[in-house]
Amino acid sequence: MNNSTEQLIIRALRSSQGREIDIFSFFIAGHDILKIADISRIHRDEKLELKGFQRKEIRKHVNSIVEYLDNEDGNTLFPNAIILALSPEVEYKQTRGRDPAGLQPIAQAGTLFIPLRSTGDRAAWIVDGQQRALALSKAKNKDIPVPVIAFIAPDLETQREQFILVNKAKPLSTRLINELLPEVDMYLPRDLAVRKLPSELCSLLNRDPKSPFYQRIRQASSEGDNDSAVIVDTALIDVFRRSIHSPLGVLAQFKGIGEGDMDTMGMYNAINIFWTSVKETFPTAWSLPPTQSRLTHSAGIKAMGTLMDRIMARVPSHHNAESVVKDSLSRIAADCCWTEGIWKGLDMQWDEIQNISKHIRALEEVLIKLDFDASIRSLS
């Protein structure tokens, strides 16, 4: 390492896990955490590519940690380790000398040399402990030794993988994990693996200019940045997940058999066909936020997802799928109360419908009955 480069030099233990990934354990003064590590907050760049992975600062949580660190009794205990991803340029030198007899060869003692650079160009990133690091930087008690576990991460994908797995058991935002899942390519626990494909479809729809959902989906990275992003991602992901895993779901036919490959493009096209027709059939309701339209409300999205499976089941034998879907929706359009009126069969005002199971099921039943009655009439 270039000795002219300003750096933090600390004692550390080195071990390895998994694919021979170097893991380091050391203590650092609390105020030095944000001198060596950046907080990579989740956002999308001008090309709508996902950057970062962290949650936004939770001020109340940070302040409560600061209050604890600055308590006057002097008995502050801070045993919770901060987890960092280190750039490969961080250098480690093992301590020379003879080991004592019987020493377990699990870890080696040595010295870490971590470059000190400006924000946004630092040699480490916080994977777990963002709020604690912010609190340590604001606390009066800045010299408290803080335990750190760090690993070498050659790229952003490795950082995201560890972020998801480390936070899996914590109350991490479902929407944040949903948006991150499509960006990683690794072995996932089963409960995360089944969520990955619906999340991928949701992200693709939000980025594709030809999609009816283009920049309309509210994801963790778009909070407060895009007024047109009004459709909550979790509602759509729930629609896709149910359709993929239900025997009657239209997306299930593209799932493959056994361990066969999924036809993701087939799923994507089916989704686009149906929801483009929804947008064209209900242009006003589609353009409004959930407070003014129950079509863009999570309850409406989920109920229409059930109708998607029903209508699209009639499509395969027709060459002009768009026409079939558009005709089916146009036959029930007059009876849909997305922005005003009372739903027949529900006896509920349009804005009384909420995102709760009871209301969603009731709305699904009304839409299915409207579609069934309209289909019968079209045959007579």
CSV table of C-alpha atoms in Angstrom, one decimal:
chain,number,residue,atom,x,y,z
A,1,MET,CA,0.0,0.0,0.0
A,2,ASN,CA,1.2,3.5,-0.8
A,3,ASN,CA,2.4,4.9,2.6
A,4,SER,CA,1.5,8.5,1.4
A,5,THR,CA,-2.2,7.5,1.5
A,6,GLU,CA,-3.9,8.5,4.7
A,7,GLN,CA,-5.2,5.3,6.4
A,8,LEU,CA,-6.6,3.8,9.5
A,9,ILE,CA,-4.4,1.1,11.0
A,10,ILE,CA,-6.0,-1.4,13.4
A,11,ARG,CA,-5.4,-4.8,14.9
A,12,ALA,CA,-7.7,-7.5,13.5
A,13,LEU,CA,-8.3,-11.2,13.5
A,14,ARG,CA,-8.7,-12.8,10.0
A,15,SER,CA,-10.6,-16.0,9.2
A,16,SER,CA,-12.5,-17.3,6.2
A,17,GLN,CA,-16.0,-18.6,5.4
A,18,GLY,CA,-17.9,-19.9,2.4
A,19,ARG,CA,-16.0,-19.6,-0.8
A,20,GLU,CA,-12.8,-18.7,1.0
A,21,ILE,CA,-14.1,-15.2,1.7
A,22,ASP,CA,-11.8,-13.3,4.1
A,23,ILE,CA,-13.7,-12.2,7.3
A,24,PHE,CA,-12.1,-9.8,9.8
A,25,SER,CA,-13.0,-9.0,13.4
A,26,PHE,CA,-11.8,-5.8,15.1
A,27,PHE,CA,-12.7,-2.9,17.3
A,28,ILE,CA,-12.8,0.7,16.2
A,29,ALA,CA,-13.6,4.0,17.9
A,30,GLY,CA,-17.3,4.9,17.2
A,31,HIS,CA,-16.5,8.2,15.5
A,32,ASP,CA,-14.3,6.4,13.0
A,33,ILE,CA,-17.0,4.2,11.5
A,34,LEU,CA,-18.2,6.9,9.1
A,35,LYS,CA,-14.6,7.9,8.3
A,36,ILE,CA,-13.9,4.6,6.7
A,37,ALA,CA,-17.4,3.5,5.5
A,38,ASP,CA,-20.2,4.9,3.3
A,39,ILE,CA,-23.9,4.3,3.7
A,40,SER,CA,-25.2,3.1,0.4
A,41,ARG,CA,-28.8,4.2,0.4
A,42,ILE,CA,-31.1,2.6,-2.2
A,43,HIS,CA,-32.0,4.7,-5.2
A,44,ARG,CA,-32.2,4.5,-9.0
A,45,ASP,CA,-30.0,6.4,-11.4
A,46,GLU,CA,-31.1,8.3,-14.6
A,47,LYS,CA,-31.3,4.9,-16.4
A,48,LEU,CA,-33.5,3.5,-13.6
A,49,GLU,CA,-30.8,1.1,-12.6
A,50,LEU,CA,-30.9,0.2,-8.9
A,51,LYS,CA,-28.1,1.6,-6.8
A,52,GLY,CA,-27.3,1.0,-3.2
A,53,PHE,CA,-29.3,-1.1,-0.8
A,54,GLN,CA,-29.7,0.6,2.6
A,55,ARG,CA,-32.8,2.0,4.2
A,56,LYS,CA,-33.2,5.7,4.6
A,57,GLU,CA,-32.2,7.1,8.0
A,58,ILE,CA,-34.7,6.4,10.8
A,59,ARG,CA,-34.3,9.6,12.9
A,60,LYS,CA,-36.3,8.4,15.9
A,61,HIS,CA,-34.2,5.2,16.1
A,62,VAL,CA,-31.0,7.1,15.7
A,63,ASN,CA,-31.9,9.6,18.4
A,64,SER,CA,-32.8,6.8,20.9
A,65,ILE,CA,-29.3,5.2,20.3
A,66,VAL,CA,-27.6,8.6,20.8
A,67,GLU,CA,-29.5,9.1,24.1
A,68,TYR,CA,-28.3,5.7,25.3
A,69,LEU,CA,-24.7,6.4,24.3
A,70,ASP,CA,-24.7,9.7,26.1
A,71,ASN,CA,-26.2,8.5,29.4
A,72,GLU,CA,-24.5,10.0,32.4
A,73,ASP,CA,-24.0,6.9,34.5
A,74,GLY,CA,-21.0,5.9,32.4
A,75,ASN,CA,-22.1,2.3,32.1
A,76,THR,CA,-22.7,2.2,28.3
A,77,LEU,CA,-22.3,-1.2,26.8
A,78,PHE,CA,-22.2,-1.5,23.0
A,79,PRO,CA,-21.6,-5.2,22.1
A,80,ASN,CA,-23.5,-5.2,18.8
A,81,ALA,CA,-21.2,-5.5,15.9
A,82,ILE,CA,-21.3,-3.3,12.8
A,83,ILE,CA,-21.0,-5.3,9.6
A,84,LEU,CA,-18.9,-3.8,6.8
A,85,ALA,CA,-18.1,-4.8,3.3
A,86,LEU,CA,-14.5,-3.9,2.5
A,87,SER,CA,-13.0,-3.0,-0.9
A,88,PRO,CA,-10.3,-5.5,-2.1
A,89,GLU,CA,-7.8,-2.7,-1.8
A,90,VAL,CA,-7.9,-2.9,2.0
A,91,GLU,CA,-4.6,-4.5,3.0
A,92,TYR,CA,-4.0,-7.1,5.7
A,93,LYS,CA,-0.7,-8.1,7.1
A,94,GLN,CA,-0.5,-11.2,9.4
A,95,THR,CA,1.5,-10.9,12.6
A,96,ARG,CA,4.7,-12.9,12.6
A,97,GLY,CA,5.7,-15.0,15.5
A,98,ARG,CA,5.3,-18.5,17.0
A,99,ASP,CA,1.8,-19.6,18.0
A,100,PRO,CA,1.3,-21.1,21.5
A,101,ALA,CA,0.9,-24.8,21.7
A,102,GLY,CA,-2.7,-26.0,21.3
A,103,LEU,CA,-3.9,-22.8,19.6
A,104,GLN,CA,-7.1,-23.3,17.6
A,105,PRO,CA,-6.2,-22.4,13.9
A,106,ILE,CA,-9.5,-20.7,13.3
A,107,ALA,CA,-8.2,-17.1,13.0
A,108,GLN,CA,-4.9,-15.3,12.5
A,109,ALA,CA,-3.9,-12.1,14.2
A,110,GLY,CA,-2.7,-9.2,12.1
A,111,THR,CA,-3.1,-5.6,11.0
A,112,LEU,CA,-5.6,-4.0,8.7
A,113,PHE,CA,-4.8,-0.9,6.6
A,114,ILE,CA,-7.9,0.9,5.5
A,115,PRO,CA,-7.7,3.9,3.2
A,116,LEU,CA,-9.3,7.1,4.5
A,117,ARG,CA,-11.2,8.9,1.7
A,118,SER,CA,-14.1,11.3,1.2
A,119,THR,CA,-17.8,10.4,1.3
A,120,GLY,CA,-18.9,8.4,-1.6
A,121,ASP,CA,-15.4,7.1,-2.4
A,122,ARG,CA,-14.7,5.2,0.8
A,123,ALA,CA,-13.1,1.8,1.0
A,124,ALA,CA,-16.0,0.2,3.1
A,125,TRP,CA,-19.8,0.1,3.1
A,126,ILE,CA,-22.1,-0.5,5.9
A,127,VAL,CA,-24.1,-3.8,5.4
A,128,ASP,CA,-25.7,-3.9,8.9
A,129,GLY,CA,-25.7,-1.1,11.5
A,130,GLN,CA,-26.5,2.0,9.5
A,131,GLN,CA,-28.6,3.5,12.4
A,132,ARG,CA,-25.9,2.7,15.0
A,133,ALA,CA,-23.2,4.2,12.9
A,134,LEU,CA,-25.1,7.4,12.4
A,135,ALA,CA,-25.8,7.5,16.2
A,136,LEU,CA,-22.1,7.0,17.0
A,137,SER,CA,-21.2,9.9,14.7
A,138,LYS,CA,-23.6,12.2,16.6
A,139,ALA,CA,-23.0,11.0,20.1
A,140,LYS,CA,-20.8,12.9,22.6
A,141,ASN,CA,-19.3,9.6,23.6
A,142,LYS,CA,-17.5,9.2,20.3
A,143,ASP,CA,-14.5,7.2,21.6
A,144,ILE,CA,-16.4,4.1,22.7
A,145,PRO,CA,-14.8,0.9,21.1
A,146,VAL,CA,-17.2,-0.6,18.7
A,147,PRO,CA,-17.0,-4.3,17.5
A,148,VAL,CA,-16.9,-4.7,13.7
A,149,ILE,CA,-17.2,-7.8,11.5
A,150,ALA,CA,-16.0,-7.1,8.0
A,151,PHE,CA,-15.7,-9.1,4.8
A,152,ILE,CA,-14.0,-8.5,1.4
A,153,ALA,CA,-16.7,-7.7,-1.2
A,154,PRO,CA,-15.4,-7.3,-4.7
A,155,ASP,CA,-18.7,-5.9,-6.1
A,156,LEU,CA,-22.1,-4.3,-5.2
A,157,GLU,CA,-23.9,-7.6,-5.8
A,158,THR,CA,-21.9,-9.4,-3.0
A,159,GLN,CA,-22.8,-6.5,-0.7
A,160,ARG,CA,-26.5,-6.8,-1.5
A,161,GLU,CA,-26.4,-10.6,-1.1
A,162,GLN,CA,-25.0,-10.2,2.4
A,163,PHE,CA,-27.4,-7.3,3.2
A,164,ILE,CA,-30.4,-9.4,2.4
A,165,LEU,CA,-29.3,-12.5,4.3
A,166,VAL,CA,-28.1,-10.5,7.3
A,167,ASN,CA,-31.4,-8.7,7.6
A,168,LYS,CA,-33.6,-11.6,6.7
A,169,ALA,CA,-34.6,-12.2,10.4
A,170,LYS,CA,-35.0,-8.5,11.2
A,171,PRO,CA,-38.0,-6.3,10.7
A,172,LEU,CA,-36.6,-5.0,7.4
A,173,SER,CA,-39.0,-3.4,5.0
A,174,THR,CA,-40.7,-6.1,2.8
A,175,ARG,CA,-40.7,-3.6,-0.1
A,176,LEU,CA,-36.9,-3.0,0.3
A,177,ILE,CA,-36.2,-6.8,0.1
A,178,ASN,CA,-38.6,-7.1,-2.8
A,179,GLU,CA,-36.8,-4.5,-4.8
A,180,LEU,CA,-33.3,-5.9,-4.0
A,181,LEU,CA,-34.1,-9.5,-4.8
A,182,PRO,CA,-34.0,-9.2,-8.6
A,183,GLU,CA,-30.6,-7.6,-8.4
A,184,VAL,CA,-28.8,-10.6,-6.8
A,185,ASP,CA,-27.8,-13.9,-8.3
A,186,MET,CA,-27.2,-16.3,-5.4
A,187,TYR,CA,-28.6,-19.3,-3.5
A,188,LEU,CA,-31.5,-17.9,-1.5
A,189,PRO,CA,-33.5,-19.5,1.4
A,190,ARG,CA,-36.7,-20.9,0.1
A,191,ASP,CA,-39.0,-18.2,1.4
A,192,LEU,CA,-36.9,-15.5,-0.4
A,193,ALA,CA,-36.5,-17.6,-3.6
A,194,VAL,CA,-40.2,-17.9,-4.2
A,195,ARG,CA,-40.4,-14.1,-3.9
A,196,LYS,CA,-37.7,-13.3,-6.4
A,197,LEU,CA,-39.5,-13.9,-9.7
A,198,PRO,CA,-42.6,-11.8,-8.8
A,199,SER,CA,-40.2,-9.1,-7.7
A,200,GLU,CA,-38.3,-9.3,-11.0
A,201,LEU,CA,-41.5,-9.0,-13.0
A,202,CYS,CA,-42.5,-5.9,-10.9
A,203,SER,CA,-39.2,-4.2,-11.5
A,204,LEU,CA,-39.2,-4.9,-15.2
A,205,LEU,CA,-42.7,-3.5,-15.6
A,206,ASN,CA,-41.7,-0.3,-13.8
A,207,ARG,CA,-38.6,0.2,-16.0
A,208,ASP,CA,-40.1,-0.7,-19.4
A,209,PRO,CA,-41.5,2.4,-21.3
A,210,LYS,CA,-43.9,0.1,-23.2
A,211,SER,CA,-45.4,-1.2,-19.9
A,212,PRO,CA,-48.7,0.2,-18.6
A,213,PHE,CA,-46.9,0.3,-15.2
A,214,TYR,CA,-43.9,2.4,-16.5
A,215,GLN,CA,-42.8,4.5,-13.5
A,216,ARG,CA,-46.2,4.0,-11.9
A,217,ILE,CA,-45.0,1.5,-9.2
A,218,ARG,CA,-44.0,2.8,-5.8
A,219,GLN,CA,-40.9,1.0,-4.7
A,220,ALA,CA,-38.5,1.6,-1.8
A,221,SER,CA,-36.1,3.5,-4.1
A,222,SER,CA,-38.8,5.9,-5.4
A,223,GLU,CA,-40.3,7.0,-2.0
A,224,GLY,CA,-41.0,10.7,-2.3
A,225,ASP,CA,-39.2,11.1,-5.6
A,226,ASN,CA,-42.0,10.4,-8.2
A,227,ASP,CA,-45.5,11.6,-7.7
A,228,SER,CA,-46.8,9.3,-10.5
A,229,ALA,CA,-45.5,6.2,-8.7
A,230,VAL,CA,-48.8,5.4,-6.9
A,231,ILE,CA,-49.3,1.7,-7.3
A,232,VAL,CA,-47.7,-0.1,-4.4
A,233,ASP,CA,-45.3,-2.8,-5.4
A,234,THR,CA,-46.3,-5.3,-2.7
A,235,ALA,CA,-49.9,-5.4,-4.2
A,236,LEU,CA,-48.6,-6.3,-7.7
A,237,ILE,CA,-46.0,-8.8,-6.3
A,238,ASP,CA,-48.9,-10.5,-4.4
A,239,VAL,CA,-50.9,-10.7,-7.7
A,240,PHE,CA,-48.0,-12.3,-9.6
A,241,ARG,CA,-47.1,-14.7,-6.8
A,242,ARG,CA,-50.7,-16.0,-6.5
A,243,SER,CA,-51.0,-16.4,-10.3
A,244,ILE,CA,-47.7,-18.2,-10.6
A,245,HIS,CA,-48.4,-20.7,-7.8
A,246,SER,CA,-52.1,-21.2,-8.2
A,247,PRO,CA,-53.2,-24.1,-10.6
A,248,LEU,CA,-55.8,-21.7,-12.1
A,249,GLY,CA,-53.4,-18.8,-12.4
A,250,VAL,CA,-52.6,-17.6,-15.9
A,251,LEU,CA,-48.9,-17.3,-15.1
A,252,ALA,CA,-48.7,-20.8,-13.8
A,253,GLN,CA,-48.8,-22.2,-17.4
A,254,PHE,CA,-45.4,-20.5,-17.9
A,255,LYS,CA,-43.9,-22.0,-14.8
A,256,GLY,CA,-42.4,-25.2,-16.3
A,257,ILE,CA,-42.7,-28.7,-15.0
A,258,GLY,CA,-40.6,-29.9,-12.1
A,259,GLU,CA,-37.2,-28.2,-12.3
A,260,GLY,CA,-37.9,-26.9,-15.9
A,261,ASP,CA,-37.1,-23.4,-16.8
A,262,MET,CA,-39.7,-20.7,-16.4
A,263,ASP,CA,-40.9,-18.8,-19.4
A,264,THR,CA,-40.4,-15.4,-17.8
A,265,MET,CA,-41.1,-13.6,-21.1
A,266,GLY,CA,-44.4,-15.5,-21.5
A,267,MET,CA,-45.4,-14.3,-18.1
A,268,TYR,CA,-44.3,-10.7,-18.8
A,269,ASN,CA,-46.3,-10.6,-22.1
A,270,ALA,CA,-49.4,-12.0,-20.5
A,271,ILE,CA,-49.2,-9.4,-17.7
A,272,ASN,CA,-48.7,-6.6,-20.3
A,273,ILE,CA,-51.6,-7.7,-22.4
A,274,PHE,CA,-54.1,-7.7,-19.6
A,275,TRP,CA,-53.0,-4.5,-17.8
A,276,THR,CA,-52.5,-2.5,-20.9
A,277,SER,CA,-56.2,-3.2,-21.7
A,278,VAL,CA,-57.1,-2.2,-18.1
A,279,LYS,CA,-55.3,1.1,-18.6
A,280,GLU,CA,-57.1,1.7,-22.0
A,281,THR,CA,-60.5,0.7,-20.7
A,282,PHE,CA,-60.3,2.8,-17.5
A,283,PRO,CA,-58.0,5.7,-18.5
A,284,THR,CA,-59.3,8.2,-15.9
A,285,ALA,CA,-59.2,5.7,-13.0
A,286,TRP,CA,-55.8,4.5,-14.1
A,287,SER,CA,-54.3,8.0,-14.0
A,288,LEU,CA,-55.4,8.9,-10.5
A,289,PRO,CA,-53.8,8.1,-7.1
A,290,PRO,CA,-55.4,5.5,-4.8
A,291,THR,CA,-57.1,8.3,-2.7
A,292,GLN,CA,-59.1,9.2,-5.9
A,293,SER,CA,-59.3,5.8,-7.6
A,294,ARG,CA,-59.7,2.3,-6.2
A,295,LEU,CA,-58.3,0.9,-9.4
A,296,THR,CA,-54.8,2.0,-8.4
A,297,HIS,CA,-55.5,1.2,-4.8
A,298,SER,CA,-53.9,-2.1,-3.5
A,299,ALA,CA,-57.4,-3.5,-3.0
A,300,GLY,CA,-58.3,-2.8,-6.7
A,301,ILE,CA,-55.0,-4.1,-8.0
A,302,LYS,CA,-55.4,-7.4,-6.1
A,303,ALA,CA,-59.0,-7.9,-7.1
A,304,MET,CA,-58.2,-7.1,-10.8
A,305,GLY,CA,-55.4,-9.7,-10.5
A,306,THR,CA,-57.9,-12.4,-9.8
A,307,LEU,CA,-59.9,-11.1,-12.8
A,308,MET,CA,-56.7,-11.3,-14.9
A,309,ASP,CA,-56.5,-15.1,-14.2
A,310,ARG,CA,-60.1,-15.6,-15.2
A,311,ILE,CA,-60.1,-13.5,-18.4
A,312,MET,CA,-56.7,-14.6,-19.6
A,313,ALA,CA,-57.7,-18.2,-19.3
A,314,ARG,CA,-60.0,-17.6,-22.3
A,315,VAL,CA,-57.2,-16.1,-24.4
A,316,PRO,CA,-54.9,-19.0,-25.6
A,317,SER,CA,-57.2,-20.2,-28.4
A,318,HIS,CA,-57.4,-16.7,-29.8
A,319,HIS,CA,-54.8,-15.0,-32.0
A,320,ASN,CA,-55.8,-11.5,-31.0
A,321,ALA,CA,-55.4,-11.7,-27.3
A,322,GLU,CA,-55.5,-7.9,-26.8
A,323,SER,CA,-58.9,-7.8,-28.5
A,324,VAL,CA,-60.3,-10.6,-26.3
A,325,VAL,CA,-59.2,-8.9,-23.1
A,326,LYS,CA,-60.4,-5.4,-24.2
A,327,ASP,CA,-63.8,-6.8,-25.2
A,328,SER,CA,-64.1,-8.6,-21.8
A,329,LEU,CA,-63.3,-5.5,-19.8
A,330,SER,CA,-65.4,-3.1,-21.9
A,331,ARG,CA,-68.5,-5.3,-21.2
A,332,ILE,CA,-68.1,-4.7,-17.4
A,333,ALA,CA,-66.7,-1.1,-17.5
A,334,ALA,CA,-70.1,0.6,-16.9
A,335,ASP,CA,-70.6,-1.4,-13.7
A,336,CYS,CA,-67.2,-0.6,-12.2
A,337,CYS,CA,-67.2,2.1,-9.6
A,338,TRP,CA,-63.5,2.9,-9.4
A,339,THR,CA,-63.9,6.7,-8.8
A,340,GLU,CA,-67.5,7.2,-7.8
A,341,GLY,CA,-70.8,5.5,-7.1
A,342,ILE,CA,-71.9,2.4,-5.2
A,343,TRP,CA,-70.7,-1.1,-6.2
A,344,LYS,CA,-73.8,-3.3,-6.9
A,345,GLY,CA,-73.7,-6.4,-4.8
A,346,LEU,CA,-71.4,-4.8,-2.2
A,347,ASP,CA,-73.6,-1.9,-1.1
A,348,MET,CA,-70.4,0.0,-0.6
A,349,GLN,CA,-69.3,3.4,-1.8
A,350,TRP,CA,-66.3,3.3,-4.1
A,351,ASP,CA,-64.0,4.8,-1.4
A,352,GLU,CA,-65.1,2.6,1.4
A,353,ILE,CA,-63.2,-0.3,-0.1
A,354,GLN,CA,-60.0,-0.9,1.9
A,355,ASN,CA,-56.9,-3.1,1.5
A,356,ILE,CA,-58.2,-5.8,3.9
A,357,SER,CA,-59.0,-9.4,3.0
A,358,LYS,CA,-62.7,-9.1,3.5
A,359,HIS,CA,-63.1,-6.2,1.1
A,360,ILE,CA,-60.7,-7.6,-1.4
A,361,ARG,CA,-62.5,-11.0,-1.6
A,362,ALA,CA,-65.9,-9.2,-1.9
A,363,LEU,CA,-64.6,-7.0,-4.7
A,364,GLU,CA,-63.1,-10.1,-6.5
A,365,GLU,CA,-66.5,-11.9,-6.3
A,366,VAL,CA,-68.3,-8.8,-7.8
A,367,LEU,CA,-65.8,-8.5,-10.7
A,368,ILE,CA,-66.0,-12.3,-11.4
A,369,LYS,CA,-69.8,-12.2,-11.4
A,370,LEU,CA,-69.9,-9.2,-13.7
A,371,ASP,CA,-67.5,-10.9,-16.1
A,372,PHE,CA,-69.5,-14.2,-16.0
A,373,ASP,CA,-72.9,-12.4,-16.6
A,374,ALA,CA,-71.3,-10.4,-19.4
A,375,SER,CA,-69.8,-13.5,-21.1
A,376,ILE,CA,-73.2,-15.2,-21.0
A,377,ARG,CA,-74.9,-12.2,-22.6
A,378,SER,CA,-72.3,-12.1,-25.3
A,379,LEU,CA,-73.1,-15.6,-26.3
A,380,SER,CA,-76.9,-15.1,-26.6
